[in-house]
Short mmCIF file of N, CA and C in Angstrom, two decimals:
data_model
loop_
_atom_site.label_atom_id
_atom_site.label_comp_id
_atom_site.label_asym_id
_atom_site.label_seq_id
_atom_site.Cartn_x
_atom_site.Cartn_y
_atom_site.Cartn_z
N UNK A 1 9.90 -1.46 -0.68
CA UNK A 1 9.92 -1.88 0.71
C UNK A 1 11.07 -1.23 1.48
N UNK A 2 10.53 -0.86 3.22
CA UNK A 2 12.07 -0.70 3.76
C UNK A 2 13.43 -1.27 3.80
N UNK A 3 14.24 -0.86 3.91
CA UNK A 3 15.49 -1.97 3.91
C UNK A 3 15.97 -1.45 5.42
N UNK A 4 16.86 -2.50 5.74
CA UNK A 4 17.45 -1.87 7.22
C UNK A 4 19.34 -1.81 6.94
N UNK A 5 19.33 -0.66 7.73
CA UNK A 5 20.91 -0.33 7.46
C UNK A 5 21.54 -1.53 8.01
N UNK A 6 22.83 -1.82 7.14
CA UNK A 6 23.56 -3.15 7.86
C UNK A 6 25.07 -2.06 8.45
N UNK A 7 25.12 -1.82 9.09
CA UNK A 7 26.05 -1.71 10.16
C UNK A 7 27.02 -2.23 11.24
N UNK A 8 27.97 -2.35 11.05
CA UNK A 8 29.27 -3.25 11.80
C UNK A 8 29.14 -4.62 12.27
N UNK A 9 28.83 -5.63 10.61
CA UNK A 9 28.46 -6.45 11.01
C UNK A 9 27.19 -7.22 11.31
N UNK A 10 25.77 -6.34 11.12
CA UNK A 10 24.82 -6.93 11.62
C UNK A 10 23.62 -7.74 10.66
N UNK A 11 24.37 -8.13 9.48
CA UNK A 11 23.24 -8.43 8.66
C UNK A 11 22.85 -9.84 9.34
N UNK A 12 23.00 -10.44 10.08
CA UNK A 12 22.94 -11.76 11.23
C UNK A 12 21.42 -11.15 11.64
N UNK A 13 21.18 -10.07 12.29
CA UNK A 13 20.16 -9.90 12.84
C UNK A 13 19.10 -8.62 11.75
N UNK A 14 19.66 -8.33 10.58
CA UNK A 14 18.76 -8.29 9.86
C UNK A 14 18.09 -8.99 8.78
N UNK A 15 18.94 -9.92 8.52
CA UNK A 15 17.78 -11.09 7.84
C UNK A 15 17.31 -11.53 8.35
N UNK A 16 16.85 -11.85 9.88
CA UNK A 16 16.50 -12.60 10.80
C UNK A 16 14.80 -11.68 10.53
N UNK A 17 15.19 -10.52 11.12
CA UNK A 17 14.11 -9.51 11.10
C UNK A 17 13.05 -9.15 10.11
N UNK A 18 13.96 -8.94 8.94
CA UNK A 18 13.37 -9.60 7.94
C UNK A 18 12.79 -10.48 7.76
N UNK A 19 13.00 -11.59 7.79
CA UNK A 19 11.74 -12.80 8.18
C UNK A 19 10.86 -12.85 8.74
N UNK A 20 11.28 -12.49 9.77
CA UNK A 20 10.13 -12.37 11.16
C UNK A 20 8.91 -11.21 10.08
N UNK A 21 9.54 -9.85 9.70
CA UNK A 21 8.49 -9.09 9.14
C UNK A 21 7.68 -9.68 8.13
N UNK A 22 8.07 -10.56 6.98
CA UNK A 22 7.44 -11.49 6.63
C UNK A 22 5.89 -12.69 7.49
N UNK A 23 6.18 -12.36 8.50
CA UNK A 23 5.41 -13.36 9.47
C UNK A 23 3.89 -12.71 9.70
N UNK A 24 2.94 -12.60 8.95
CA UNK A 24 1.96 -12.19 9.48
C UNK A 24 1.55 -12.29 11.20
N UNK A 25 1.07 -13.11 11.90
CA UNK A 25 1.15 -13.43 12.76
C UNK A 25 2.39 -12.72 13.65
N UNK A 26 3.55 -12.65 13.65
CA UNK A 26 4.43 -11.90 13.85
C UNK A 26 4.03 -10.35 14.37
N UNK A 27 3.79 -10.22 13.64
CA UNK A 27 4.00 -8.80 12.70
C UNK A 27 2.59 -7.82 13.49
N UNK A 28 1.42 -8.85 13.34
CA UNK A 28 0.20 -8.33 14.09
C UNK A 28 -0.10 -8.56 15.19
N UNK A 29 1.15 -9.33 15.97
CA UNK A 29 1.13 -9.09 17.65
C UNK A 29 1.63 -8.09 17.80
N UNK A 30 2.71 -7.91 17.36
CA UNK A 30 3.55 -6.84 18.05
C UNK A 30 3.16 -5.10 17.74
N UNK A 31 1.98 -5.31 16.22
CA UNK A 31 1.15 -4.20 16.05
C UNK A 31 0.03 -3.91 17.42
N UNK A 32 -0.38 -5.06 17.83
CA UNK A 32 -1.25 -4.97 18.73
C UNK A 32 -0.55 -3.78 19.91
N UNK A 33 0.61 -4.14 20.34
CA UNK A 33 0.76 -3.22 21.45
C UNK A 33 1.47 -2.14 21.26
N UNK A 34 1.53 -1.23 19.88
CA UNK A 34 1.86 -0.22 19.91
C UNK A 34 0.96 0.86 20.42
N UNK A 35 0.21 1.39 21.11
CA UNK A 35 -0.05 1.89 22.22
C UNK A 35 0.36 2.37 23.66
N UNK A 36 1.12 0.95 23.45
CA UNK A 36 1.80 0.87 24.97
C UNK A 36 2.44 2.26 25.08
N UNK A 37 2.55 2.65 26.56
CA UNK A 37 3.30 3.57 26.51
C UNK A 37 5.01 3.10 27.11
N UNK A 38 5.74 4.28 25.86
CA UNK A 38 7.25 3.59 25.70
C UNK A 38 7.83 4.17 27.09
N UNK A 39 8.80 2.71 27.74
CA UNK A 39 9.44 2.96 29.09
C UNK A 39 10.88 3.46 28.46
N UNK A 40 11.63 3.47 29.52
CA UNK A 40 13.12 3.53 28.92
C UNK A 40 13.48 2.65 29.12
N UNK A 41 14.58 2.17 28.52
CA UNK A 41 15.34 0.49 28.49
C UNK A 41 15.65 -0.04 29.72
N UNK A 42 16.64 1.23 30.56
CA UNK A 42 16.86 0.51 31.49
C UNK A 42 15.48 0.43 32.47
N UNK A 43 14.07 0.56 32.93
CA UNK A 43 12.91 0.50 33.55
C UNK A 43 12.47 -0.36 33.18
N UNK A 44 12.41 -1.08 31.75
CA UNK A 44 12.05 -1.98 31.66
C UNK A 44 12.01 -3.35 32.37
N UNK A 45 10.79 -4.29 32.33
CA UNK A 45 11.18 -5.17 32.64
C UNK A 45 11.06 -6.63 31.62
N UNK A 46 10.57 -5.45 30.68
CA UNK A 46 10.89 -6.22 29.23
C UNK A 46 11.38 -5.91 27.89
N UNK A 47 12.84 -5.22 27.97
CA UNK A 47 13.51 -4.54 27.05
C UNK A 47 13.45 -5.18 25.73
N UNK A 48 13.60 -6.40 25.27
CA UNK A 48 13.60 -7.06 24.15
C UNK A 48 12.10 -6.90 23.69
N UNK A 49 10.93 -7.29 24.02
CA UNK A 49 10.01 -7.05 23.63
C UNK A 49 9.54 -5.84 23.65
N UNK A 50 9.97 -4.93 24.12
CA UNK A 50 9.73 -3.30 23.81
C UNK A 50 10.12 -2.76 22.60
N UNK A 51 11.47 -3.62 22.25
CA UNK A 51 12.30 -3.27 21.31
C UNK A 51 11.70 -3.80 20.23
N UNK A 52 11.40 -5.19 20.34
CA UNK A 52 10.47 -5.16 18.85
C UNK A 52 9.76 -4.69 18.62
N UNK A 53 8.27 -4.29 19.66
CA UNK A 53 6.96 -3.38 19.36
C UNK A 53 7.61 -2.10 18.34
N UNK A 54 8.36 -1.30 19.13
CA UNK A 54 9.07 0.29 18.33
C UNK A 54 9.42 -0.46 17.09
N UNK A 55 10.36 -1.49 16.74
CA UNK A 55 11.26 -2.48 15.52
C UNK A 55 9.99 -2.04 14.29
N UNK A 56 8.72 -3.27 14.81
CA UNK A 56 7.81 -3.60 14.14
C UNK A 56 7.01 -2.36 13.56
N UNK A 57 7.02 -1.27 14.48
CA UNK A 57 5.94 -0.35 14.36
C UNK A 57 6.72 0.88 13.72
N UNK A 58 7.71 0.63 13.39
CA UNK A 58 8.78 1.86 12.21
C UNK A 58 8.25 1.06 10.94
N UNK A 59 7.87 -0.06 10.82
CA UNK A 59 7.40 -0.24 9.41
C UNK A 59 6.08 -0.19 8.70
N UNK A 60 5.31 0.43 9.53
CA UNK A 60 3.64 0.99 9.53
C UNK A 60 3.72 1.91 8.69
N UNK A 61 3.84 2.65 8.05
CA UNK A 61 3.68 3.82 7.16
C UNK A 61 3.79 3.62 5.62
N UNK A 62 2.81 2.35 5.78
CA UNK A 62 2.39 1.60 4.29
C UNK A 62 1.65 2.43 3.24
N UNK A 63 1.41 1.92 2.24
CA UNK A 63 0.52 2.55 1.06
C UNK A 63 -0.23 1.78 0.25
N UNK A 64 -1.53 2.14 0.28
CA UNK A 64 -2.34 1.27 -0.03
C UNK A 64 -2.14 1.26 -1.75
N UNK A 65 -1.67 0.30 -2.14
CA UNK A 65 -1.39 -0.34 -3.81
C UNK A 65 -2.71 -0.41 -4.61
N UNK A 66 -3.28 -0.15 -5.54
CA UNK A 66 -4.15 -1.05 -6.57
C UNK A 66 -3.51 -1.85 -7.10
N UNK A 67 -3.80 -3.64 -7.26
CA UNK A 67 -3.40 -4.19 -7.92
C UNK A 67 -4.56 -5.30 -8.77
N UNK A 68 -4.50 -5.18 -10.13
CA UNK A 68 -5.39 -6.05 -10.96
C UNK A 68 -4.68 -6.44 -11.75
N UNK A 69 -4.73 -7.86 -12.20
CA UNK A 69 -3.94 -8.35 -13.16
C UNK A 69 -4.67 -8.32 -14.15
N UNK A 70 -3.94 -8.56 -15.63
CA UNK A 70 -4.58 -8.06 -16.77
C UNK A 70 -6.18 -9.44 -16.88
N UNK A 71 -6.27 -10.24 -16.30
CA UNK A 71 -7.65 -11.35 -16.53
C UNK A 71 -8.31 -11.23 -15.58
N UNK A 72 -8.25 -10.01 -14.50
CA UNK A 72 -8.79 -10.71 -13.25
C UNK A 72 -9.79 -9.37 -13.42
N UNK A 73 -11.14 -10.08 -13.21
CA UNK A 73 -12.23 -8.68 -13.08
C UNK A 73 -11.98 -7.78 -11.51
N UNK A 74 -11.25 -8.95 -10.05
CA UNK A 74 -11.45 -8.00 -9.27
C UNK A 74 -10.28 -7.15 -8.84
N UNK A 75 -10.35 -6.23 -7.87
CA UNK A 75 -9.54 -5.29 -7.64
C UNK A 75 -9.13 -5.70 -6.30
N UNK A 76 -7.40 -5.98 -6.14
CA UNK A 76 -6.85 -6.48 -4.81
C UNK A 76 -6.28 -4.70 -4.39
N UNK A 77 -5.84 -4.73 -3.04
CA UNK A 77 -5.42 -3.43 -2.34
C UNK A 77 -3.93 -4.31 -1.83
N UNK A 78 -3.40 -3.97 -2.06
CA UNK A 78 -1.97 -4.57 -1.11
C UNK A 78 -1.29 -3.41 -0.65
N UNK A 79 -0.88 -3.92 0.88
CA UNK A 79 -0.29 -2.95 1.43
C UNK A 79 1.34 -3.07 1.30
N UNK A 80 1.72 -1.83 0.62
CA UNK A 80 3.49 -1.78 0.25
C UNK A 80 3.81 -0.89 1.58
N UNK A 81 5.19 -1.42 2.31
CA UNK A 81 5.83 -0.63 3.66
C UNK A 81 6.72 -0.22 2.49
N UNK A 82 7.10 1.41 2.30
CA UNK A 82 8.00 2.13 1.34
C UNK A 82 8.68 3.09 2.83
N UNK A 83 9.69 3.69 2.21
CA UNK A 83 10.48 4.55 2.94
C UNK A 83 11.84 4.49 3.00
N UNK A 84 13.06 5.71 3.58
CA UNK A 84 14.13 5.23 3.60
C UNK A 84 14.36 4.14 4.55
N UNK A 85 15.69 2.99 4.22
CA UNK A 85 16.15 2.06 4.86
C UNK A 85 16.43 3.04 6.63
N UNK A 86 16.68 2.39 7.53
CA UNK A 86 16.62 2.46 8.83
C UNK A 86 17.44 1.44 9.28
N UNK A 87 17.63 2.15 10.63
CA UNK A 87 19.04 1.09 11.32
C UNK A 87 17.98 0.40 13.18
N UNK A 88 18.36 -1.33 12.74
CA UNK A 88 17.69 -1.12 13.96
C UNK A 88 18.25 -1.52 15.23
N UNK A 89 19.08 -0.39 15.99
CA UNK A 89 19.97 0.34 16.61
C UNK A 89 19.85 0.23 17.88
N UNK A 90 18.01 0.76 18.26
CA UNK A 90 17.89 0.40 19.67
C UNK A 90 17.82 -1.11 20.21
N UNK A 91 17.05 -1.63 18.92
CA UNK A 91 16.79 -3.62 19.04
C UNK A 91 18.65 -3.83 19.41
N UNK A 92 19.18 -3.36 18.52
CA UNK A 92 20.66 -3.58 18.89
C UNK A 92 21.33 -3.52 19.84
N UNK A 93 20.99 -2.56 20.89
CA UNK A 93 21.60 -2.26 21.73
C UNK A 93 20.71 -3.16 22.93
N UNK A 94 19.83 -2.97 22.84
CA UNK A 94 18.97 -4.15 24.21
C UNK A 94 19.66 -5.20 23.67
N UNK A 95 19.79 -6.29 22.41
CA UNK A 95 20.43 -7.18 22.12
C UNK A 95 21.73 -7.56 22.51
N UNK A 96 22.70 -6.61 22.39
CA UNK A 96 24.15 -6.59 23.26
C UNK A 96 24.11 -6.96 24.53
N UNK A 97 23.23 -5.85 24.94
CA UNK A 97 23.41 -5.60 26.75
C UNK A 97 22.57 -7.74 27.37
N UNK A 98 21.86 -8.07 26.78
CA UNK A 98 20.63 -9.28 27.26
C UNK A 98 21.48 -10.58 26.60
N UNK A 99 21.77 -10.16 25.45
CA UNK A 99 22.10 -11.48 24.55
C UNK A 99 23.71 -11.49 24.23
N UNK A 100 24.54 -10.73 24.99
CA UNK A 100 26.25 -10.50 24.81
C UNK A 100 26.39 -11.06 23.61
N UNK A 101 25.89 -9.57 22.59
CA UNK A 101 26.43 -9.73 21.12
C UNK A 101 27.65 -8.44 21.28
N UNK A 102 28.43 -8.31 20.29
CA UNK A 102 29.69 -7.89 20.19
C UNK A 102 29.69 -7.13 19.07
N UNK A 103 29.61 -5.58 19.16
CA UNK A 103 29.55 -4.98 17.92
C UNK A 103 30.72 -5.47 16.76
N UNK A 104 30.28 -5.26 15.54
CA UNK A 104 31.81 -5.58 14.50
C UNK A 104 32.36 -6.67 14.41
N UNK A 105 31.46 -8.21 15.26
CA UNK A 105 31.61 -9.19 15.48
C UNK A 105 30.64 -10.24 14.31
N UNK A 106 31.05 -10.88 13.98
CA UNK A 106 30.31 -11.57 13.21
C UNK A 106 29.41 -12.70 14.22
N UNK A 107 27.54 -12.88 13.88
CA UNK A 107 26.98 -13.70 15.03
C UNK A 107 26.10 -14.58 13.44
N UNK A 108 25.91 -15.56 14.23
CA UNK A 108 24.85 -16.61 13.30
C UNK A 108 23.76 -15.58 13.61
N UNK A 109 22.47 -15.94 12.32
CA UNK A 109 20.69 -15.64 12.53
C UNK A 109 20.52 -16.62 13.52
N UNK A 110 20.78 -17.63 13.39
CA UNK A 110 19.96 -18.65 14.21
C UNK A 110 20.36 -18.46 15.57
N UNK A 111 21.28 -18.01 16.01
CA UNK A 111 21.57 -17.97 17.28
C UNK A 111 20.82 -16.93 18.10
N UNK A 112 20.81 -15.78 17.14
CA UNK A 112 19.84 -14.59 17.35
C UNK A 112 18.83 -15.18 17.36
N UNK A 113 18.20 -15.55 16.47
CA UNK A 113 16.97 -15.50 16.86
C UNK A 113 16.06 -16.72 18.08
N UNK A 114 17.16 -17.73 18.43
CA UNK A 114 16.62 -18.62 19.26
C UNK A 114 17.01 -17.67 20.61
#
């Protein structure tokens, strides 16, 4: 699986993310609007949710698994997200500027993520 770079402080908002990627439901909204076409941050008039669509959609470049266990006659497909770890930098930076986080600062998950 991907991992995300922890950088000055931010494992607050990558276990958070982590979870969330865990979230089916999650995970297949924000697949839904990768299409969109990408604004720049500051045009936005919805920087945080832009930022997750790009977040969510760096972890698409799955591989389809065979998996059968040794009793089971059928054949499951699971999808593994592989690749190098990634920093998520831009979510970071809309996060600062919206949510006055503090690089190199230590923040709760929960605060992030409410």
């Amino acid at each position: 699986p991907r991992g995300l770079v922890n950088g000055s402080n931010t494992c607050f908002m990558n276990a958070t993310l982590q979870v969330l990627m865990g979230c089916p439901p999650f995970v297949h909204m924000f697949r839904a609007f990768r299409n969109l076409p990408t604004r720049p941050v500051g045009c936005s008039s919805t920087p945080i949710f832009d930022s997750l669509v790009q977040f969510v959609n760096s972890f698409q470049n799955g591989q389809r698994i065979r998996n059968q266990g040794p009793r089971s006659k059928k054949t499951a497909y699971v999808d593994i997200n592989v690749g190098q770890p990634f920093s998520p930098a831009p979510l970071l930076s809309v996060a600062q500027g919206i949510l006055g986080l503090h690089i190199g600062v230590q923040h709760d998950a929960e605060e992030f993520l409410s």
